[in-house]
XYZ file of C-alpha atoms in Angstrom:
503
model
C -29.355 -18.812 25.462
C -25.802 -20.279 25.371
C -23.751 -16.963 24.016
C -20.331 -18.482 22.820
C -20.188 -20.917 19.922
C -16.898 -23.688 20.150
C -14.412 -24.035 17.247
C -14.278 -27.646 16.669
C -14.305 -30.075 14.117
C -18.249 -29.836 13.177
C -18.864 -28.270 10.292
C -20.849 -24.572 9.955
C -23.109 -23.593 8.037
C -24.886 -20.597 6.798
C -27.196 -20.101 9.476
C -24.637 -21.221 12.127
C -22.690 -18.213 11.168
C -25.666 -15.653 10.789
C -26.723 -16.638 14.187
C -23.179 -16.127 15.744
C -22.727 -12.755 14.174
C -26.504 -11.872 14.459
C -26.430 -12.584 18.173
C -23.168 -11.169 18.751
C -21.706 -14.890 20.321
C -18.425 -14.979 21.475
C -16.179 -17.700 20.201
C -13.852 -20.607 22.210
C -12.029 -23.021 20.927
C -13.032 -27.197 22.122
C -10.730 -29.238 24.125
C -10.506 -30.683 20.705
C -9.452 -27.671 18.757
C -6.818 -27.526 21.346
C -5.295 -31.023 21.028
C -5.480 -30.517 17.644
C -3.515 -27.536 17.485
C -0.947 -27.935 20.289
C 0.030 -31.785 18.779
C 0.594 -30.123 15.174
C 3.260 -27.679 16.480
C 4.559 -29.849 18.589
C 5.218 -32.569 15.761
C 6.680 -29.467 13.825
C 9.314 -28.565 16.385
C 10.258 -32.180 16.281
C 10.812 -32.436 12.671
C 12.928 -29.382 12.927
C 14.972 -31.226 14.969
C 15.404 -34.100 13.418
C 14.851 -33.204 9.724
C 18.267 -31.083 7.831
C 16.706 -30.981 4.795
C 14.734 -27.724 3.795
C 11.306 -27.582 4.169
C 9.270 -25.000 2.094
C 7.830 -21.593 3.896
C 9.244 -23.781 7.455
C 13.056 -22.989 6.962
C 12.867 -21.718 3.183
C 12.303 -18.327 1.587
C 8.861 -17.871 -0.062
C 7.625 -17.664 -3.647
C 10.054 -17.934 -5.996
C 12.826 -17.811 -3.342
C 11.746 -21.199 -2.285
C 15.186 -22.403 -3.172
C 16.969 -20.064 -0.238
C 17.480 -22.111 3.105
C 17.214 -19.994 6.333
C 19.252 -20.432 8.882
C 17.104 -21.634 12.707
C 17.813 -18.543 14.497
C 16.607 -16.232 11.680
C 13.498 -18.329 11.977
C 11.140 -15.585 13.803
C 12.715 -13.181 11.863
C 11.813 -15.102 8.412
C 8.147 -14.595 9.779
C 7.809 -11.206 10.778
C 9.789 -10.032 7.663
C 7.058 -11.905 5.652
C 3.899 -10.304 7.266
C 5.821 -7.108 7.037
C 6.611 -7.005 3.435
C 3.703 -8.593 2.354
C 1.161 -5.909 3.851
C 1.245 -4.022 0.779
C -2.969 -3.323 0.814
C -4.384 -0.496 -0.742
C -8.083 1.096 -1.562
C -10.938 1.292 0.525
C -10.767 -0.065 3.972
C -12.487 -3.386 4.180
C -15.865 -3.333 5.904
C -15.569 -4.036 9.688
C -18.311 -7.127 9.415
C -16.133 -8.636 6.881
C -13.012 -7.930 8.854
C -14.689 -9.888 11.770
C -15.650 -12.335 9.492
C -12.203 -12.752 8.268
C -11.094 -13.605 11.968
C -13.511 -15.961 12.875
C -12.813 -18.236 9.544
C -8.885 -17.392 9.886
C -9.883 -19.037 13.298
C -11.853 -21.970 12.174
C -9.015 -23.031 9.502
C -6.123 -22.891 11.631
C -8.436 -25.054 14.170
C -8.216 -28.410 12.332
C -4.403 -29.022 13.084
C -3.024 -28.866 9.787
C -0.876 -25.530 10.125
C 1.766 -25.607 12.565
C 0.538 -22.674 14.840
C 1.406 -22.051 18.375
C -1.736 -21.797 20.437
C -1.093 -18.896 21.714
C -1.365 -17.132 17.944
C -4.977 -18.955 17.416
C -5.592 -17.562 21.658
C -4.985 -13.903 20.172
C -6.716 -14.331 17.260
C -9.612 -15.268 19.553
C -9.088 -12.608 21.608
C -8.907 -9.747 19.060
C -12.535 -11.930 17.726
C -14.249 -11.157 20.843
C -12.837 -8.052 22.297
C -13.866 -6.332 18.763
C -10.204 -5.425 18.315
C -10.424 -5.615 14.084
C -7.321 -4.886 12.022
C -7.475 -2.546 9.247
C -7.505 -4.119 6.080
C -8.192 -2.843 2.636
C -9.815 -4.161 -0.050
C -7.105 -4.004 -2.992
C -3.649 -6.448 -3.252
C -4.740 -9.761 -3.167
C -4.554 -12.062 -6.426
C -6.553 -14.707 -4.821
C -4.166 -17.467 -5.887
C -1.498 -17.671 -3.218
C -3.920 -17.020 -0.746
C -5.115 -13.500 0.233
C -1.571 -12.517 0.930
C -1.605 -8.478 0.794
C -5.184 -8.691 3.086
C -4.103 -11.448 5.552
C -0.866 -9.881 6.264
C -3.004 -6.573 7.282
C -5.098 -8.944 9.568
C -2.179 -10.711 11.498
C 0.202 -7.438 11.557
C -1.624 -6.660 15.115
C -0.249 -10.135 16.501
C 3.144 -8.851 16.326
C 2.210 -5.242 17.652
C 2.222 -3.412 14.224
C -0.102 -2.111 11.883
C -3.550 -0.786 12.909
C -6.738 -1.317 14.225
C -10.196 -0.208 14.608
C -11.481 -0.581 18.809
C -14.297 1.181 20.176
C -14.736 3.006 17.186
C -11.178 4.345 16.751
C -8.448 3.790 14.781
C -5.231 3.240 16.812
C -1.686 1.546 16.147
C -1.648 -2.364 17.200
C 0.711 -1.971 19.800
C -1.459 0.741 21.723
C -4.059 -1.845 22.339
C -2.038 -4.357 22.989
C -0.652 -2.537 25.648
C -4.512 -1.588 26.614
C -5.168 -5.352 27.734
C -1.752 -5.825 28.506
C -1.207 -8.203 25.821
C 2.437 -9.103 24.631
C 3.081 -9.501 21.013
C 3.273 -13.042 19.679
C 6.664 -14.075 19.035
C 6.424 -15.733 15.719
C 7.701 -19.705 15.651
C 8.604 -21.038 12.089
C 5.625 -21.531 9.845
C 3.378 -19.128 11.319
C 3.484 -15.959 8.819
C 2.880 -18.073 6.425
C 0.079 -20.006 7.914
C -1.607 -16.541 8.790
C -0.905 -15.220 5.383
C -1.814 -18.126 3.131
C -5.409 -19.269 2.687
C -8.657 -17.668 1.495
C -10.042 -15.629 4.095
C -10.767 -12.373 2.135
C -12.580 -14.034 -0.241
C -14.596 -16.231 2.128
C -15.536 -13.794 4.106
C -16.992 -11.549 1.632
C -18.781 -14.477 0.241
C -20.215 -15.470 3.525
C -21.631 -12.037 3.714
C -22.408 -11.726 0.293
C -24.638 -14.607 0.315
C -25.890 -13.592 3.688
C -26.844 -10.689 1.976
C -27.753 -12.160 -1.280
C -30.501 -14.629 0.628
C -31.893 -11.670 2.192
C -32.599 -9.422 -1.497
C -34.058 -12.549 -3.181
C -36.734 -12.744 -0.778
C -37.388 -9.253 -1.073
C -37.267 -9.167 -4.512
C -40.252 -12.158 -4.597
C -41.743 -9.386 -1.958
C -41.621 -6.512 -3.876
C -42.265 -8.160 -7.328
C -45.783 -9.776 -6.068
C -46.330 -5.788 -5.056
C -45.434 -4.710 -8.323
C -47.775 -7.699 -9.800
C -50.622 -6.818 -7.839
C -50.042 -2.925 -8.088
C -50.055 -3.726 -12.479
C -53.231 -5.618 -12.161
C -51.547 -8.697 -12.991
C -52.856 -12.648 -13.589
C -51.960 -15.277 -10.654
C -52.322 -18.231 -13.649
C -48.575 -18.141 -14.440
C -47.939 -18.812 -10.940
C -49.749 -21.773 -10.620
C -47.916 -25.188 -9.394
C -49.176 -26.707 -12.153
C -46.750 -24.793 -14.093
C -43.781 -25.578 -12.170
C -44.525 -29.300 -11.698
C -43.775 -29.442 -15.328
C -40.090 -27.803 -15.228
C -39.374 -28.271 -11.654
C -36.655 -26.343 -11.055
C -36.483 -25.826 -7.452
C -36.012 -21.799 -6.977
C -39.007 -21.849 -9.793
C -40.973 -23.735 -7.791
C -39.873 -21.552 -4.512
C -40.403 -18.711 -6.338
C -43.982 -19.413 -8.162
C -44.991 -20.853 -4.163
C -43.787 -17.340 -2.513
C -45.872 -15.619 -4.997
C -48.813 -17.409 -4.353
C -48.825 -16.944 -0.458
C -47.827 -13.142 -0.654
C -50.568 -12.746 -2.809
C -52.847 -15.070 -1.031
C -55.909 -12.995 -0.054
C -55.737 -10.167 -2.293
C -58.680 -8.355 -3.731
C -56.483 -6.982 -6.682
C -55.381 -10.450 -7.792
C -58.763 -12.062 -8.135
C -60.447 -9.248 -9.761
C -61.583 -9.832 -13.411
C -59.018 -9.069 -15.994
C -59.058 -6.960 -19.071
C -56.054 -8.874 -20.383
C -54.849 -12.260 -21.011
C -50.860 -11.663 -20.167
C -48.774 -10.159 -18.701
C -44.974 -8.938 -19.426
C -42.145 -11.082 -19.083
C -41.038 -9.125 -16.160
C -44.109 -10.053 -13.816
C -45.111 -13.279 -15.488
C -41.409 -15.072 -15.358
C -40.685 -14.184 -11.752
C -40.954 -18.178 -11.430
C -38.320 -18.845 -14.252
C -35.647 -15.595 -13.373
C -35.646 -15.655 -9.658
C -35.993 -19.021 -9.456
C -33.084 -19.381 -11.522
C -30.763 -17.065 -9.173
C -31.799 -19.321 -6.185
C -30.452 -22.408 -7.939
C -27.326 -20.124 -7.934
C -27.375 -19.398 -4.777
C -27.440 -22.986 -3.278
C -24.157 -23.562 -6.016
C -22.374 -20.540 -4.291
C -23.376 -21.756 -0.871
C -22.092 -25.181 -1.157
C -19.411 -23.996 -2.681
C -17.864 -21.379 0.419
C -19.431 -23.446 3.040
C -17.163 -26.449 1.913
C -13.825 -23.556 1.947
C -14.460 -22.173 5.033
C -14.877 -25.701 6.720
C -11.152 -26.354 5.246
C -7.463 -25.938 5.517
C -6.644 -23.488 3.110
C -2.981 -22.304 3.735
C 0.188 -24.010 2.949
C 2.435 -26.435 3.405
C 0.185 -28.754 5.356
C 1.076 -30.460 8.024
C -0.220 -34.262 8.178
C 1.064 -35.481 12.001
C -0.563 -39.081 11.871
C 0.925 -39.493 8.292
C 4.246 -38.323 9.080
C 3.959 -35.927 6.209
C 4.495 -32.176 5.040
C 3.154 -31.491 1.088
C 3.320 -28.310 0.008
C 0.188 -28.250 -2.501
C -1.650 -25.391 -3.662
C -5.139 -25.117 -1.598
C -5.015 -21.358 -0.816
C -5.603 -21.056 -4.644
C -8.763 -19.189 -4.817
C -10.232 -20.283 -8.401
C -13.953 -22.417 -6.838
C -14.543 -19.085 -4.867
C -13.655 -16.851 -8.113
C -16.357 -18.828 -10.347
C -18.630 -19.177 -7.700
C -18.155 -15.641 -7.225
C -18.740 -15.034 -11.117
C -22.139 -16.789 -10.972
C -23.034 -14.876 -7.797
C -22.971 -11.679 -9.521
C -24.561 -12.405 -12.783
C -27.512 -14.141 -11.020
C -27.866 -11.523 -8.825
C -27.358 -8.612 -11.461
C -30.361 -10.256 -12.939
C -32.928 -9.686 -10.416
C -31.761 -5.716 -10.263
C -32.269 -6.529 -14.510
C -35.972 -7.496 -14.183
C -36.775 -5.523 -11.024
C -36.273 -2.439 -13.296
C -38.154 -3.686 -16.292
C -41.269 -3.806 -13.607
C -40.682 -0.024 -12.244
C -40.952 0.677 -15.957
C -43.905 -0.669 -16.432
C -45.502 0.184 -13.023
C -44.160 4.501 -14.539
C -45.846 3.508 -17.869
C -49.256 4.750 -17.957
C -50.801 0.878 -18.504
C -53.558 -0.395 -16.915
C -55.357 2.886 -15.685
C -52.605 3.917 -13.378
C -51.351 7.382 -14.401
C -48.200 8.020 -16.085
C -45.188 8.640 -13.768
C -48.012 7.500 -11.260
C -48.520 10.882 -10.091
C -51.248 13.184 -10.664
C -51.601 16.508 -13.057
C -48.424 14.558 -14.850
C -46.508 17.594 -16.612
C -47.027 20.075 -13.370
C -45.422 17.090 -11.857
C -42.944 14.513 -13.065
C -43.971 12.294 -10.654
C -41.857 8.870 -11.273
C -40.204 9.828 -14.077
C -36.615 9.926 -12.597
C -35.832 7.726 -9.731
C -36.801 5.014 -12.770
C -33.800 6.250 -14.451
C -32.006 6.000 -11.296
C -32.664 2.094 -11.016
C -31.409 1.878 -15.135
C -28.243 3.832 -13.954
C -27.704 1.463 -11.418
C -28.820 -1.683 -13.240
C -25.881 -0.893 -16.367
C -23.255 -0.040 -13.304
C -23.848 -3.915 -11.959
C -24.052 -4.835 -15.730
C -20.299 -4.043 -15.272
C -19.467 -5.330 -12.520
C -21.087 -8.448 -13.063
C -18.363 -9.202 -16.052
C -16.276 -11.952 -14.954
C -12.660 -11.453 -12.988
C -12.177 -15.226 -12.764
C -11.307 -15.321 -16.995
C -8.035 -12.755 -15.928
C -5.019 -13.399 -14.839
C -1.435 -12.249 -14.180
C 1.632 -14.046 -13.725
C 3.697 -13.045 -9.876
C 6.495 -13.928 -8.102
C 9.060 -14.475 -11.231
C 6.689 -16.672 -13.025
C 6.379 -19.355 -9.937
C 2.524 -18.234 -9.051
C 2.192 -18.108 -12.994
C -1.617 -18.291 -12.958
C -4.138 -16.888 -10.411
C -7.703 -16.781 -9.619
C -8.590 -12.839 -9.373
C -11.168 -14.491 -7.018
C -10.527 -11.060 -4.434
C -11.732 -8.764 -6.822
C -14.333 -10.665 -7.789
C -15.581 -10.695 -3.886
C -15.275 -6.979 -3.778
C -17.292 -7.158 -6.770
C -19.748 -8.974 -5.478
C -20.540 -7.036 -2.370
C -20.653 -3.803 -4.189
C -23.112 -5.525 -6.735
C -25.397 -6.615 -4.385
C -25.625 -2.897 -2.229
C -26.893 -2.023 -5.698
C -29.093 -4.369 -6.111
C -30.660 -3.264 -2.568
C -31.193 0.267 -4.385
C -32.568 -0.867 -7.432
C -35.168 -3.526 -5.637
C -36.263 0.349 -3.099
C -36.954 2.077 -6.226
C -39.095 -0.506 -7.314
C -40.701 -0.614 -3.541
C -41.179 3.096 -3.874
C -43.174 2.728 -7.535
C -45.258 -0.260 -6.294
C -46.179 1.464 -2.827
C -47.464 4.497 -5.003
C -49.374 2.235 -7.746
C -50.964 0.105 -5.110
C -52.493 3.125 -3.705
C -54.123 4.088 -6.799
C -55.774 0.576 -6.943
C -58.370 1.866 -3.334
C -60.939 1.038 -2.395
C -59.616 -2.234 -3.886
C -56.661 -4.017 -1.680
C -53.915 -5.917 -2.007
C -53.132 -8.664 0.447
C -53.198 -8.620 4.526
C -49.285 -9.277 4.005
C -48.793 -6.466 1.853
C -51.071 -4.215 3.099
C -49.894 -4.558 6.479
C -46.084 -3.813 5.129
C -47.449 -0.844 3.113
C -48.415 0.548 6.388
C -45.159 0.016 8.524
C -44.035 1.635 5.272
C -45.362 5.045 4.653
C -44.574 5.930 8.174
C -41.403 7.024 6.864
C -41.982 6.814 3.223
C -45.258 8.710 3.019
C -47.678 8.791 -0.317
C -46.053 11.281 -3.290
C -48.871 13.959 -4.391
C -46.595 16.104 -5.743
C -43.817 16.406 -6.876
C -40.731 16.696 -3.823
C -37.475 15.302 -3.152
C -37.288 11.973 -4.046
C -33.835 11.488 -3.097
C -34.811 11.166 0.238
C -37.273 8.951 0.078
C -35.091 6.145 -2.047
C -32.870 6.336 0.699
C -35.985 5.517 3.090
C -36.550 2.841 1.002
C -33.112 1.757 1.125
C -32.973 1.551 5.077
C -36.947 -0.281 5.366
C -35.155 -2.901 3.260
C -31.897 -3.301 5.606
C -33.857 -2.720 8.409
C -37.138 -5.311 7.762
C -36.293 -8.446 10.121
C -37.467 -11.882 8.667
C -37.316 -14.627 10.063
C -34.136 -16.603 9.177
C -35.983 -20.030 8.122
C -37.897 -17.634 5.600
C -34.812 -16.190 4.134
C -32.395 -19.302 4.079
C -34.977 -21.794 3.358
């Protein structure tokens, strides 16, 4: 198995990126990466040279001190002071994935040529990628309009030997492990701290692992839900193609076709039924998951066409002889993608619950709180409020941050995208979704096993049993904490197999 992936012009994907974090790759840059880079700078020294007028973020202050010209041997001065002043982070320390993340797509922008880098920044950036060596970054500062300034500036302090990092587990100061592999900090050329800082790396990455994550707890809630349909004694009819051929939505028609090969050799499905329907939440499992994987391929398309691009600014056009400063680190596609990533997703916690509800009920011969002697014991009673608790907590968060924003910088970055919070958002959103979609796991693991001798699928069944080796049958009544938190871990821990997941 080849074990590094090359930054180059192709574009990647989804999967491309699981596989290189799943498999732990290690990343090079092409032959053409490095033309690509080395010819941009070198075009940018030469209109240094040649060029007296002032060229914004290149020889000019920054933001609303666009205006002030700096003089050429303040130059890697002008940089450092703006990574320096502009790490103003604060809040809880971005996850190390997504900090990883963040280097590899910092990486894969700055590849294309458009930036003005040295090589040897991109080299380091490389370096840090694959030696582990991840700055600390935290999770509050960034507007998501002018890039991810406050975050990005926390992720390139290290090339300069300040700030911190995390290595081997540890938190030490960037220069201590620079010194470890005998490294020498970068010495900023003109452009540079703002080529680092500018672009949309913070939110990319946490949408790259967000949706990661996101493919991952749609599948499981299909999973899960045909448990909880099978466990309630529930009707296959709604499922049907039929059905779905006549509003073919594709995630409906994913959805409805998941359903029907979970369920594909159960006992409990086939067996006559005392009733002709069946709640919303079981029966339109077509209609409302299938509805946040239509989402889903909108958000995807939408980040994998940002991190394939050159998101920080001015850009740097060699063939066409031309500089623009334009505004393409403005983060407003990710902050409505973002948006739509939570509400869809807030809506399969939404209808997960309604079926642990049900499943607690006391319909369809299964006992109430599905425990028995109900009274001695409470049974179920609780960790159903739990999953409400948790489902009015993403209710919030799923309220959209693209509809604020804040004027900065003296009124020159007068509108922004909030598109950072958003992405926090979004991957605290989705860890609860993971809790609500165990709870309901938990109920339907317990209601199933009310249903003997009568079984469920050979799918099912055969997951029930990997199950209850940890999370083991509830007689009565114990700490239930524990075994949500079980639940919790099956789910993060359950490997499928990636064409399942993304497909």
């Amino acid at each position: 198995m080849n074990n590094t992936h090359y930054i180059s012009s192709n574009p990647i994907d989804l999967k491309t990126i699981y596989n290189i974090v799943s498999e732990h790759k290690l990343i090079e840059l092409s032959e053409e990466s490095i033309n690509k880079i080395s010819t941009c700078r070198a075009y940018l020294n030469d209109k240094l040279k040649s060029q007296k007028t002032p060229i914004y973020g290149i020889n000019t202050g920054f933001g609303s001190l666009y205006n002030v010209k700096i003089s050429e041997d303040k130059l890697t001065e002008l940089q450092e002071n703006l990574m320096m002043s502009h790490a103003c982070g604060t809040g809880d320390r971005v996850p190390s994935e997504v900090v990883k993340l963040m280097l590899l797509l910092k990486i894969q922008s700055l590849s294309y040529g458009h930036s003005g880098v040295q090589l040897d920044t991109v080299k380091r950036l490389v370096d840090f990628y694959n030696n582990d060596v991840l700055p600390i970054v935290y999770t509050k500062g960034s507007l998501g309009a002018s890039g991810d300034l406050a975050p990005l500036a926390h992720l390139a302090l290290p090339l300069i030997g300040r700030g911190e990092v995390m290595f081997e587990g540890k938190e030490y100061n960037a220069s201590d492990v620079l010194n470890k592999f005998n490294w020498k900090p970068i010495k900023l050329q003109s452009k540079e701290g703002l080529a680092l800082l500018n672009g949309t790396q913070f939110m990319s990455a946490y949408g790259i692992k967000s949706l990661i994550e996101a493919y991952r707890l749609s599948y499981f809630a299909d999973l899960i839900g045909s448990m909880s349909l099978d466990a309630f004694d529930g009707r296959i009819e709604p499922f049907n193609e039929l059905v779905h051929l006549v509003r073919p939505h594709n995630g409906q028609l994913k959805t409805a076709e998941r359903v029907r090969e979970f369920l594909s050799d159960s006992e409990l499905i086939v067996q006559e039924k005392q009733h002709v329907q069946d709640p919303y939440s079981f029966r339109c499992m077509p209609q409302v998951h299938g509805a946040t994987k239509d989402t889903l391929s909108f958000v995807e398309k939408t980040f994998i066409t940002e991190i394939n691009s050159v998101t920080d600014n001015p850009n740097i056009f060699v063939n066409e002889d031309e500089i623009i400063s334009g505004g393409n680190f403005h983060g407003q596609p990710l902050a409505l993608a973002f948006d739509y990533l939570k509400v869809a997703m807030a809506e399969l916690g939404n209808i997960s619950e309604r079926r642990t509800f049900q499943l607690v009920s006391g319909l369809r011969d299964l006992p109430v709180f599905l425990v028995d002697n109900p009274g001695l014991n409470s049974g179920f009673m609780i960790p159903q409020y739990t999953a409400a608790s948790i489902v009015s907590a993403n209710k919030q968060l799923a309220t959209p941050a693209s509809i604020d924003s804040i004027v900065s910088s003296n009124g020159q970055e007068d509108h922004v995208s909030m598109g950072a919070n958003a992405a926090v958002q979004a991957l605290e959103l989705l860890n609860n979704l993971k809790q609500i979609l165990a709870i309901e796991l938990f109920n339907a693991s317990q209601a199933i096993k009310f249903r003997a001798p009568k079984k469920s699928s050979s799918l099912i069944e055969s997951l029930l049993l990997v199950y209850r080796e940890t999370v083991a049958f509830v007689s009565d009544d114990r700490e239930l904490y524990k075994d949500i938190q079980s639940s919790v871990n099956f789910i993060e821990h359950l490997a499928i197999d990636t064409e399942e997941v993304f497909n």
